[in-house]
XYZ file of C-alpha atoms in Angstrom:
746
model
C -7.917 37.665 -52.702
C -11.458 37.334 -51.315
C -14.459 39.461 -52.310
C -17.455 40.897 -50.447
C -20.369 42.952 -51.715
C -22.756 44.857 -49.484
C -23.927 48.127 -48.002
C -22.206 50.047 -45.201
C -24.782 50.363 -42.412
C -22.591 51.850 -39.666
C -19.260 53.647 -39.425
C -17.605 52.642 -36.151
C -14.464 54.735 -36.638
C -13.030 57.025 -39.316
C -9.801 59.039 -39.376
C -10.467 61.986 -41.715
C -6.773 62.714 -42.025
C -5.751 59.391 -43.553
C -9.100 57.827 -44.465
C -8.708 54.747 -42.245
C -12.168 53.391 -41.483
C -13.793 50.661 -39.408
C -17.350 49.949 -40.538
C -20.132 47.361 -40.601
C -21.125 45.977 -44.002
C -24.463 44.269 -44.525
C -24.247 41.518 -47.148
C -27.056 39.232 -48.343
C -26.610 36.862 -45.408
C -24.433 38.543 -42.788
C -23.029 41.686 -41.163
C -19.225 41.904 -41.414
C -16.702 44.308 -39.867
C -14.569 45.821 -42.642
C -11.391 47.853 -42.129
C -9.221 49.800 -44.546
C -8.451 53.152 -46.155
C -11.322 54.747 -48.051
C -11.218 57.935 -50.063
C -14.537 59.277 -48.796
C -16.978 58.604 -45.994
C -18.553 55.288 -47.062
C -21.634 55.415 -44.822
C -24.695 54.064 -46.721
C -22.583 53.226 -49.785
C -22.827 49.893 -51.598
C -19.310 48.527 -52.119
C -17.507 45.651 -53.707
C -14.412 45.070 -51.558
C -11.336 42.920 -52.140
C -9.001 41.703 -49.436
C -8.737 39.008 -46.787
C -10.326 37.890 -43.537
C -8.146 38.345 -40.454
C -8.704 37.484 -36.823
C -7.970 40.537 -34.643
C -6.829 39.485 -31.098
C -9.144 42.063 -29.477
C -11.938 42.784 -31.969
C -12.314 39.358 -33.548
C -12.954 38.548 -37.194
C -12.557 41.423 -39.683
C -12.377 41.798 -43.441
C -9.221 43.761 -44.259
C -9.868 45.768 -47.438
C -7.068 46.251 -49.961
C -9.100 47.454 -52.956
C -12.714 48.519 -53.420
C -15.244 49.645 -55.998
C -18.339 51.723 -55.386
C -21.582 50.233 -56.654
C -24.584 52.507 -56.939
C -27.461 51.075 -54.841
C -30.492 49.668 -56.633
C -33.148 49.189 -53.939
C -35.336 52.208 -53.125
C -34.362 52.197 -49.449
C -30.679 51.939 -50.386
C -31.020 54.803 -52.893
C -32.674 56.969 -50.257
C -29.996 56.169 -47.698
C -27.251 56.954 -50.197
C -28.761 60.343 -51.085
C -29.065 61.474 -47.474
C -25.681 60.066 -46.376
C -24.008 63.488 -46.623
C -22.111 62.581 -49.789
C -24.456 64.627 -51.992
C -24.601 68.304 -51.053
C -28.069 69.772 -50.645
C -29.901 66.560 -49.761
C -31.072 65.687 -46.264
C -33.366 62.860 -45.094
C -36.655 64.625 -46.004
C -35.491 65.701 -49.481
C -34.053 62.244 -50.232
C -37.397 60.627 -49.357
C -39.319 62.993 -51.631
C -36.914 62.428 -54.560
C -37.126 58.635 -54.310
C -40.915 58.677 -53.890
C -41.226 60.606 -57.157
C -38.539 59.059 -59.346
C -38.117 55.607 -57.760
C -35.535 53.431 -59.598
C -34.871 56.230 -62.109
C -33.539 58.562 -59.385
C -29.864 58.394 -60.324
C -30.630 58.686 -64.045
C -32.731 61.808 -63.368
C -29.998 63.433 -61.261
C -27.329 62.688 -63.871
C -29.203 63.444 -67.114
C -32.281 65.504 -66.256
C -31.537 67.457 -63.033
C -34.096 70.119 -64.011
C -36.834 67.579 -63.124
C -35.732 67.811 -59.470
C -37.458 71.220 -59.447
C -40.789 69.358 -59.364
C -40.076 68.662 -55.700
C -41.074 71.287 -53.160
C -38.025 73.096 -51.764
C -35.780 72.417 -54.772
C -35.245 75.358 -57.102
C -33.036 75.671 -60.159
C -29.945 76.573 -58.140
C -30.333 73.674 -55.698
C -31.054 71.198 -58.502
C -27.824 72.168 -60.256
C -25.893 71.878 -56.984
C -27.242 68.349 -56.384
C -26.387 67.265 -59.938
C -22.917 68.731 -59.713
C -22.248 67.083 -56.332
C -23.479 63.715 -57.655
C -21.221 63.964 -60.725
C -18.246 64.947 -58.613
C -18.782 61.935 -56.383
C -18.499 59.616 -59.371
C -15.339 61.323 -60.631
C -13.734 61.727 -57.281
C -14.012 58.064 -56.312
C -11.770 56.934 -59.178
C -9.337 59.741 -58.439
C -9.383 59.003 -54.712
C -8.519 55.406 -55.328
C -5.607 56.419 -57.570
C -4.285 58.925 -55.045
C -4.615 56.645 -52.062
C -2.747 53.930 -53.886
C 0.077 56.480 -53.704
C -0.473 57.194 -49.978
C -2.205 60.580 -50.390
C -4.566 61.444 -47.502
C -8.283 61.996 -47.943
C -8.200 65.722 -47.261
C -5.387 66.319 -49.730
C -7.118 64.137 -52.301
C -10.125 66.447 -52.213
C -7.908 69.506 -52.689
C -6.057 67.886 -55.578
C -9.320 67.026 -57.287
C -10.593 70.600 -56.865
C -7.372 71.922 -58.405
C -7.102 69.598 -61.394
C -10.626 68.230 -61.787
C -11.128 65.349 -64.188
C -7.513 65.732 -65.433
C -6.088 64.839 -62.001
C -4.706 61.408 -62.852
C -3.248 62.566 -66.189
C -1.499 65.618 -64.659
C -0.023 63.732 -61.713
C 1.155 60.852 -63.855
C 2.967 63.270 -66.167
C 4.420 65.538 -63.476
C 3.799 64.650 -59.797
C 6.027 67.496 -58.611
C 3.332 69.975 -59.619
C 1.548 68.950 -56.428
C 4.160 70.654 -54.236
C 3.753 73.868 -56.230
C -0.007 73.929 -56.701
C -1.537 72.374 -53.570
C -1.246 74.044 -50.173
C 0.043 71.597 -47.573
C 1.579 69.093 -50.000
C 5.307 69.399 -49.770
C 8.027 68.164 -52.030
C 8.561 65.012 -49.977
C 5.060 63.668 -50.569
C 5.249 64.575 -54.259
C 8.592 62.783 -54.383
C 7.084 59.612 -52.904
C 4.387 59.655 -55.553
C 7.014 60.229 -58.233
C 9.007 57.235 -56.980
C 5.948 54.997 -57.109
C 5.361 56.186 -60.700
C 8.870 55.154 -61.637
C 10.629 58.533 -61.827
C 14.377 58.011 -61.265
C 16.407 59.497 -58.432
C 18.696 61.484 -60.723
C 15.920 62.775 -62.964
C 16.712 66.422 -63.872
C 13.150 67.397 -63.118
C 13.340 65.767 -59.687
C 16.564 67.623 -58.873
C 15.297 70.998 -60.114
C 12.068 70.507 -58.146
C 14.148 69.644 -55.066
C 16.256 72.792 -55.452
C 13.150 74.906 -55.787
C 11.637 73.206 -52.730
C 14.695 74.022 -50.586
C 14.643 77.652 -51.801
C 10.928 77.959 -51.005
C 11.377 76.342 -47.593
C 14.058 78.912 -46.831
C 11.750 81.679 -48.076
C 9.065 80.450 -45.654
C 11.632 81.028 -42.874
C 12.210 84.597 -44.057
C 15.210 84.268 -46.412
C 15.242 85.924 -49.837
C 18.359 83.988 -50.843
C 20.422 80.991 -49.731
C 24.232 80.623 -49.758
C 25.293 78.580 -52.768
C 27.004 75.699 -50.938
C 24.292 75.556 -48.257
C 21.627 75.154 -50.934
C 23.481 72.428 -52.807
C 24.405 70.490 -49.673
C 20.799 70.616 -48.375
C 19.406 69.542 -51.741
C 21.894 66.687 -52.219
C 21.251 65.352 -48.705
C 17.491 65.565 -49.060
C 17.414 63.870 -52.466
C 20.194 61.412 -51.579
C 22.164 62.324 -54.707
C 25.704 63.492 -55.443
C 26.592 67.145 -54.790
C 27.893 67.356 -58.379
C 24.557 66.254 -59.857
C 22.769 68.922 -57.822
C 25.274 71.569 -58.933
C 24.932 70.595 -62.593
C 21.153 71.030 -62.479
C 21.496 74.295 -60.533
C 23.641 75.697 -63.320
C 21.012 74.613 -65.864
C 18.338 76.396 -63.835
C 20.426 79.570 -63.790
C 20.926 79.334 -67.544
C 17.159 79.100 -68.096
C 16.456 81.969 -65.642
C 14.653 79.841 -63.082
C 17.081 80.963 -60.376
C 19.617 83.776 -60.015
C 23.210 83.408 -58.824
C 25.327 86.369 -57.706
C 28.056 87.455 -55.277
C 26.897 89.430 -52.219
C 29.468 90.606 -49.688
C 32.023 88.193 -51.181
C 29.663 85.228 -50.854
C 28.107 83.264 -53.714
C 24.323 83.117 -53.189
C 21.222 81.789 -54.963
C 17.816 83.452 -55.351
C 14.546 82.027 -56.532
C 13.735 84.512 -59.311
C 10.628 86.221 -57.795
C 12.564 87.205 -54.651
C 15.549 88.524 -56.593
C 13.284 90.550 -58.867
C 11.404 91.965 -55.888
C 14.538 92.899 -53.954
C 16.119 94.656 -56.947
C 12.900 96.504 -57.805
C 12.322 97.636 -54.210
C 15.849 99.006 -54.098
C 15.465 100.937 -57.367
C 12.067 102.334 -56.470
C 13.102 103.460 -52.969
C 16.170 105.207 -54.364
C 14.102 106.979 -57.028
C 11.367 108.013 -54.601
C 13.878 109.237 -52.023
C 15.562 111.472 -54.587
C 12.354 113.263 -55.643
C 12.510 117.030 -55.062
C 9.148 118.374 -53.811
C 10.391 121.950 -53.759
C 9.390 122.410 -50.123
C 11.709 123.206 -47.220
C 11.636 122.644 -43.500
C 10.935 126.365 -43.097
C 7.875 126.053 -45.353
C 6.349 123.375 -43.113
C 6.658 125.234 -39.816
C 3.388 127.253 -40.205
C 1.460 124.042 -40.927
C 3.030 122.432 -37.853
C 1.975 125.359 -35.642
C -1.598 125.111 -36.964
C -1.769 121.416 -36.124
C -0.543 122.017 -32.581
C -3.044 124.830 -32.111
C -6.053 123.003 -33.549
C -5.298 119.759 -31.721
C -4.126 121.352 -28.460
C -0.941 119.311 -28.800
C 2.545 120.018 -27.609
C 4.709 117.981 -29.963
C 8.168 116.831 -28.907
C 11.271 117.686 -30.900
C 11.430 114.149 -32.364
C 7.750 114.200 -33.299
C 8.147 117.528 -35.081
C 11.180 116.178 -36.918
C 9.253 113.076 -38.029
C 6.364 115.197 -39.315
C 8.595 117.685 -41.163
C 10.726 114.975 -42.784
C 7.585 113.167 -43.933
C 6.439 116.337 -45.698
C 9.711 117.303 -47.387
C 11.120 113.836 -48.268
C 10.075 111.248 -50.812
C 10.561 108.376 -48.353
C 10.595 108.591 -44.562
C 10.813 105.887 -41.902
C 9.338 106.488 -38.430
C 10.142 103.774 -35.911
C 9.517 103.455 -32.185
C 8.075 101.260 -29.483
C 4.662 101.491 -27.756
C 3.670 104.836 -26.261
C 6.222 106.861 -28.276
C 3.637 108.890 -30.182
C 3.533 107.212 -33.612
C -0.261 107.626 -33.895
C -0.035 111.326 -32.997
C 2.539 111.767 -35.756
C 0.341 109.998 -38.318
C -2.644 112.176 -37.378
C -0.539 115.340 -37.650
C 0.849 114.336 -41.067
C -2.686 113.655 -42.328
C -3.920 117.066 -41.129
C -1.017 118.924 -42.745
C -1.505 117.163 -46.068
C -5.219 117.959 -45.899
C -4.400 121.630 -45.250
C -2.032 121.503 -48.244
C -4.884 119.942 -50.251
C -2.914 116.772 -50.802
C -4.542 113.329 -50.995
C -3.351 110.745 -48.466
C -3.972 106.989 -48.467
C -3.534 104.786 -45.383
C -2.711 101.093 -45.365
C -1.198 98.242 -43.353
C -0.048 94.685 -44.159
C -2.935 92.962 -42.313
C -6.638 93.488 -41.847
C -6.262 93.773 -38.079
C -3.572 96.440 -38.367
C -5.621 98.331 -40.980
C -8.678 98.217 -38.723
C -6.704 99.664 -35.788
C -5.317 102.368 -38.055
C -8.855 103.307 -39.089
C -9.980 103.451 -35.456
C -7.040 105.627 -34.358
C -7.181 108.094 -37.264
C -10.886 108.226 -38.088
C -9.885 107.768 -41.736
C -10.298 104.611 -43.802
C -7.225 102.412 -43.887
C -7.026 99.353 -46.132
C -4.826 96.309 -46.286
C -2.077 96.754 -48.855
C -3.754 94.033 -50.933
C -7.084 95.891 -50.986
C -5.380 99.207 -51.676
C -3.711 97.676 -54.721
C -7.010 96.062 -55.802
C -5.880 92.469 -55.963
C -7.407 90.077 -58.462
C -6.526 86.733 -60.084
C -5.312 85.575 -63.442
C -7.966 83.822 -65.517
C -5.873 80.798 -66.406
C -3.541 80.087 -63.500
C -5.318 81.787 -60.552
C -2.129 83.727 -59.784
C -2.433 86.836 -57.611
C -2.453 90.068 -59.602
C -2.904 93.742 -58.732
C -4.927 96.256 -60.722
C -2.857 99.073 -59.234
C 0.648 98.929 -60.662
C 3.150 100.889 -62.771
C 0.585 101.114 -65.576
C -2.261 102.187 -63.309
C -0.700 103.872 -60.243
C -2.451 104.985 -57.072
C -4.045 108.411 -57.345
C -2.597 110.153 -54.303
C 0.138 112.466 -53.043
C 1.214 110.355 -50.069
C 0.896 106.811 -48.752
C 1.300 106.042 -45.043
C 2.023 102.401 -44.173
C 1.570 101.316 -40.532
C 2.989 98.136 -38.915
C 5.687 98.175 -41.559
C 7.738 95.480 -39.790
C 5.146 92.951 -41.043
C 5.610 93.745 -44.746
C 7.646 91.197 -46.704
C 9.705 91.853 -49.843
C 7.057 90.625 -52.338
C 4.314 92.797 -50.856
C 6.625 95.802 -50.663
C 7.542 95.365 -54.303
C 3.912 95.391 -55.383
C 3.177 98.484 -53.299
C 6.111 100.413 -54.744
C 5.114 99.472 -58.298
C 1.872 101.381 -57.742
C 3.515 104.626 -56.572
C 4.188 107.546 -58.895
C 7.578 109.231 -58.513
C 5.930 112.319 -57.025
C 4.205 110.272 -54.293
C 5.570 110.487 -50.764
C 5.982 107.215 -48.893
C 5.884 107.214 -45.078
C 6.748 103.927 -43.367
C 5.736 103.575 -39.705
C 6.581 100.607 -37.522
C 8.492 99.096 -34.623
C 11.776 97.694 -35.899
C 12.343 95.874 -32.591
C 9.391 93.549 -33.157
C 9.698 90.214 -34.884
C 10.224 90.529 -38.641
C 7.647 89.660 -41.291
C 6.308 86.126 -41.637
C 7.134 86.248 -45.358
C 10.591 86.523 -46.922
C 12.719 89.581 -46.417
C 13.654 91.936 -43.626
C 12.329 95.065 -45.290
C 11.966 97.614 -42.486
C 15.188 96.610 -40.763
C 17.154 96.544 -44.031
C 15.889 100.001 -45.029
C 16.949 101.439 -41.679
C 20.308 99.642 -41.676
C 21.147 100.953 -45.152
C 21.366 104.496 -43.677
C 20.228 106.084 -46.937
C 16.515 106.577 -46.177
C 15.639 109.325 -43.710
C 14.798 107.577 -40.428
C 13.462 109.040 -37.178
C 13.726 106.878 -34.070
C 11.241 107.676 -31.296
C 12.394 106.805 -27.790
C 10.370 109.029 -25.430
C 7.354 107.548 -23.627
C 4.587 110.130 -23.445
C 2.608 110.960 -20.367
C -0.606 109.190 -21.415
C 1.352 105.936 -21.691
C 3.785 106.469 -18.828
C 1.418 104.969 -16.232
C 1.274 101.656 -18.057
C 3.763 99.091 -16.837
C 3.217 97.245 -20.136
C 4.700 100.211 -22.002
C 7.439 100.849 -19.453
C 8.428 97.198 -19.279
C 8.472 96.879 -23.059
C 11.124 99.590 -23.169
C 13.041 98.058 -20.252
C 13.113 94.695 -22.025
C 14.228 96.359 -25.227
C 17.145 97.873 -23.320
C 18.110 94.481 -21.907
C 16.677 95.103 -18.416
C 14.285 92.990 -16.349
C 10.687 94.240 -16.219
C 9.026 95.522 -13.058
C 6.359 92.997 -12.070
C 3.521 92.646 -9.574
C 3.224 96.280 -8.504
C -0.136 96.869 -6.891
C -2.869 98.240 -9.163
C -0.766 97.897 -12.299
C -1.087 95.909 -15.503
C 1.973 93.636 -15.537
C 2.283 90.438 -13.463
C 4.591 87.463 -13.183
C 3.397 84.297 -11.422
C 6.193 81.981 -10.316
C 5.175 78.448 -11.109
C 7.809 75.742 -11.588
C 5.186 73.028 -12.245
C 1.615 72.592 -13.505
C 1.970 75.650 -15.729
C -0.631 74.459 -18.296
C -3.222 73.935 -15.540
C -2.565 77.401 -14.106
C -2.913 78.990 -17.562
C -6.262 77.223 -18.035
C -7.435 78.406 -14.595
C -6.381 82.004 -15.312
C -8.067 81.914 -18.697
C -11.276 80.188 -17.728
C -11.957 81.423 -14.189
C -9.669 83.836 -12.374
C -9.205 86.626 -14.924
C -12.789 86.588 -16.310
C -14.189 86.819 -12.767
C -11.814 89.554 -11.643
C -12.125 91.738 -14.739
C -15.667 90.816 -15.826
C -14.766 89.850 -19.387
C -15.367 87.227 -22.048
C -12.312 84.937 -22.014
C -12.669 83.741 -25.626
C -12.753 87.274 -27.044
C -10.721 89.204 -24.478
C -7.886 86.866 -23.438
C -5.141 85.538 -25.679
C -2.560 82.955 -24.652
C 0.740 83.437 -26.494
C 3.459 80.798 -26.495
C 6.965 80.818 -27.983
C 6.483 77.311 -29.382
C 4.065 74.949 -31.105
C 4.961 71.677 -29.365
C 5.415 70.565 -25.751
C 3.257 70.914 -22.639
C 2.995 74.683 -23.054
C 3.105 74.658 -26.831
C 0.031 75.956 -28.630
C -1.186 72.520 -29.794
C -1.506 71.101 -26.259
C -2.631 74.370 -24.684
C -5.401 74.700 -27.263
C -6.698 71.230 -26.456
C -6.721 71.983 -22.721
C -8.297 75.432 -23.145
C -10.932 74.106 -25.531
C -11.815 71.328 -23.108
C -12.297 73.903 -20.322
C -14.010 76.719 -22.177
C -15.904 74.883 -24.937
C -16.252 71.196 -23.980
C -18.171 68.599 -26.007
C -21.917 69.121 -25.892
C -24.975 67.625 -27.629
C -25.915 71.230 -28.407
C -22.721 71.954 -30.368
C -21.692 70.137 -33.540
C -18.049 69.337 -34.141
C -15.684 68.182 -36.872
C -12.438 66.279 -36.366
C -9.588 67.332 -38.648
C -5.824 66.844 -38.274
C -4.568 67.681 -34.773
C -7.817 69.302 -33.733
C -11.484 68.810 -33.087
C -13.268 71.946 -34.319
C -16.468 72.731 -32.426
C -19.180 75.349 -32.776
C -18.196 78.468 -30.715
C -14.467 77.624 -31.025
C -11.932 80.394 -31.508
C -9.864 79.671 -34.620
C -7.096 81.201 -36.719
C -6.456 81.199 -40.458
C -2.873 80.046 -41.147
C -2.633 80.709 -44.888
C -3.258 83.743 -47.037
C -6.341 82.808 -49.047
C -7.139 85.684 -51.360
C -10.014 83.884 -53.072
C -12.093 83.109 -49.990
C -15.310 85.147 -50.183
C -16.887 86.907 -47.209
C -19.976 88.967 -46.549
C -20.915 91.557 -43.919
C -24.550 92.098 -42.967
C -25.024 95.534 -41.373
C -28.652 96.326 -40.667
C -29.766 94.509 -43.792
C -27.099 96.057 -46.023
C -24.878 93.326 -47.471
C -21.229 94.078 -48.191
C -19.159 91.413 -49.948
C -15.459 90.989 -50.527
C -12.649 88.482 -50.634
C -9.516 87.512 -48.769
C -8.835 85.904 -45.411
C -5.225 86.157 -44.304
C -2.622 84.290 -42.310
C -3.166 85.233 -38.650
C -6.819 86.326 -38.928
C -8.840 85.220 -35.886
C -12.439 84.075 -36.107
C -15.171 82.064 -34.386
C -17.044 78.999 -35.640
C -20.715 79.967 -35.806
C -22.115 76.721 -37.170
C -21.119 73.351 -38.636
C -23.314 71.780 -41.320
C -22.651 68.087 -41.880
C -25.122 67.864 -44.761
C -23.421 70.649 -46.696
C -20.009 69.566 -45.374
C -19.077 73.098 -44.426
C -18.807 75.505 -41.529
C -19.752 79.165 -41.114
C -16.989 81.230 -39.508
C -17.054 84.869 -38.447
C -13.849 86.940 -38.712
C -13.271 90.393 -37.207
C -16.702 90.014 -35.555
C -18.380 90.934 -38.844
C -17.077 88.963 -41.859
C -19.044 85.782 -42.448
C -17.214 83.070 -44.400
C -18.312 79.616 -45.572
C -15.538 77.000 -45.196
C -15.843 73.579 -46.836
C -14.446 70.797 -44.660
C -11.663 70.215 -47.196
C -10.352 73.718 -46.359
C -10.006 72.989 -42.637
C -6.267 72.443 -43.022
C -6.055 76.244 -43.271
C -7.411 76.545 -39.720
C -6.075 75.921 -36.225
C -7.578 76.459 -32.783
C -6.595 79.897 -31.482
C -7.252 80.016 -27.752
C -3.460 79.871 -27.725
C -1.253 80.947 -30.593
C 2.442 81.505 -31.207
C 3.932 84.933 -30.697
C 4.884 84.978 -34.386
C 1.233 84.518 -35.378
C 0.142 87.384 -33.099
C 2.040 90.079 -35.008
C -0.120 93.046 -35.903
C -2.780 92.063 -33.360
C -3.796 93.606 -30.062
C -5.635 91.845 -27.257
C -7.050 93.203 -23.978
C -5.206 90.541 -21.939
C -2.180 88.394 -22.807
C -1.082 85.295 -20.886
C 2.321 83.840 -21.732
C 4.232 80.827 -20.355
C 7.898 81.463 -19.574
C 9.674 78.106 -19.673
C 12.721 76.505 -21.215
C 12.785 76.353 -24.987
C 15.497 76.263 -27.661
C 17.543 79.506 -27.601
C 16.254 80.491 -31.048
C 12.783 80.817 -29.485
C 13.826 82.421 -26.209
C 14.799 85.823 -27.578
C 14.409 89.404 -26.438
C 12.435 90.546 -29.458
C 10.023 87.611 -29.098
C 9.256 88.585 -25.480
C 9.032 92.238 -26.505
C 6.622 91.419 -29.333
C 4.455 89.280 -27.024
C 3.940 91.843 -24.269
C 3.316 94.692 -26.717
C 0.268 92.762 -28.018
C -1.540 93.482 -24.720
C -3.652 96.607 -24.246
C -4.786 96.215 -20.616
C -2.971 93.382 -18.842
C 0.026 91.040 -19.169
C 0.296 87.879 -17.064
C 3.511 85.872 -17.401
C 3.568 82.387 -15.879
C 6.645 80.271 -15.244
C 10.246 80.602 -14.135
C 11.989 83.990 -13.948
C 15.350 82.538 -14.922
C 14.037 81.875 -18.405
C 12.690 85.408 -18.688
C 16.165 86.648 -17.826
C 17.580 84.300 -20.464
C 15.193 85.751 -23.041
C 16.146 89.315 -22.215
C 19.860 88.480 -22.331
C 19.452 86.709 -25.687
C 19.488 89.618 -28.110
C 20.701 87.476 -30.990
C 18.387 87.954 -33.895
C 18.139 84.840 -36.044
C 19.948 85.914 -39.204
C 17.829 86.302 -42.277
C 19.487 86.053 -45.634
C 18.333 89.280 -47.269
C 20.292 91.884 -49.173
C 18.039 94.932 -49.489
C 20.343 96.958 -47.204
C 23.370 95.918 -49.294
C 21.607 96.868 -52.529
C 20.411 100.213 -51.181
C 23.876 101.169 -49.937
C 25.543 100.048 -53.179
C 22.990 101.838 -55.366
C 23.280 105.038 -53.383
C 27.054 104.983 -53.715
C 26.695 104.457 -57.468
C 24.338 107.424 -57.698
C 26.861 109.592 -55.864
C 29.655 108.596 -58.230
C 27.423 109.270 -61.224
C 26.408 112.694 -59.951
C 30.047 113.591 -59.314
C 31.028 112.447 -62.789
C 33.448 109.870 -61.421
C 31.751 107.050 -63.311
C 29.622 106.994 -66.444
C 26.849 104.663 -67.529
């Protein structure tokens, strides 16, 4: 193995995803092209590299690096270049020059041992000095860790995340238990952890490997909406994935059940397996809903009529029979479900319920599963609505950073009623935490559209509650006059009934453009030119492209690239950062794809600073600036929340000029464009089309082939979710009946 020592003077190419780099190294007597995988950006670094010289047929002689060590530079110019390379946060070219001028060859020693002396330099205060020292120390630690991780084929971006999670104990923790990576690090799945485990010598039939594999399959199923998995399905999937015998998988599954890591039971004559948190949540939600629904508030329908008349009089409303029923039931029952499509008067009902409770001197709290839905609820009611997380005052455990809620059974919400909007988006875990915080005498009113796509998280809460037939449910099906002129509303109901929408009527808001070919180009033209010109709007903020799929010509990945190229092309005036499938550029529209409760944000309103935390899966924002020196970007969400994102967190972001219909849940956009093309039947469904068009407030433009729209409308098969809340509710209610009749005893 040959050796070279020198300084990297130019980076020709670097793939941030896997660390592969082509660079020029200046040695004592030559400049050599070096290639290989490096844990960090090596620009301006002095390295000792080990490998071999190869002769590339196109690029000529290169030194192919297999191993490398970082050597701190000794010359003043080298030290200065290293400091301003971007590796050390807080130091640019000017600051680096000043530091080296003052401390000369002692620069690194000063930063490491006496960082307070950096304050002697103009522009460096105590805070900045500490940041520089910390960044320098981290660079030393991280290089050793990076080399260890990359020897096990871990990418650069994940290496940074792993280091941030485990710190200086990274190598020790991974060596002892590599499967922790799949549990602790977002984006690292079981398969990568398993590869690392194999390289560390962990055997195929290791009990820990098998139990980790079982948990991985359960969690993968949970990410697709399932609270449980059929017993044989789970074991077969696990055995195939791990390439082990079915019997070995079953033996470990039984051990996991014995130690309460999973739960096995019979549901509807089928043996099923739960990961414990989902079983606990489902059982608790069932118990709490039953108890709440059986609360007697000592108020009758007759008692509510005067309040109802007052609301109609004060608001100049003429409420329909169904609306009156929904309002009355919400007042007299412990739990009420109100479901209906767009334009059916759900907001009017919420406003009326609020006014009646106010007249009764009862305290009402409003909430929704997402920030966008909560914001719309606030705008429509004039009363503050919070996300469920904020309502429950989420926080984190000191030791394990687990999500906790200050509002719970020991410290319940102080209110007489809670109204939840966009209930179809609430998963079983979130519902469980909400119900924990409700006193028995608190009314719960659930409002949502059961015909929309179900929650992103596990469970089918709203649908299961309705299907159980034990919670009072009012279905709204009348379109009111103020919405009757909208073809979006009318067509949504037609689609829901299995009928084709009415398209292209003059002076309406619903269009279909037949286009058998060049659909991506037409979408770009509509987005970038035709619609903005016709309707005088900002395409980035006012138009949203929704697609059923991620991949393919009209999938969101390719559409985003095309839309970005048209609307926000490369420019010397806009900085950019390459990461994964995307190039992120200043002014880009982006979306958060992971709930990150610890991300801090601030809002500056006329000099008044409001701070908070939490950016959620599906939140849309805009890149304000990219700072290479600080290795971070500033992103604005909801047109007010300013968030600082380190580059290592960019795997939580995607471009959002186009997004999937699933990711659009809970959002509203002035204009929606959607391709209608062939896709797998599981994506071409009626409720997906229904969900997509109901995201639009002013205009829907569908582009493609009508046959596939007909196929979508005809395909009313809902992809089955394994959830048992409806079963539990029905069974529990029957048990209560038998108890009350004295037929059975506890």
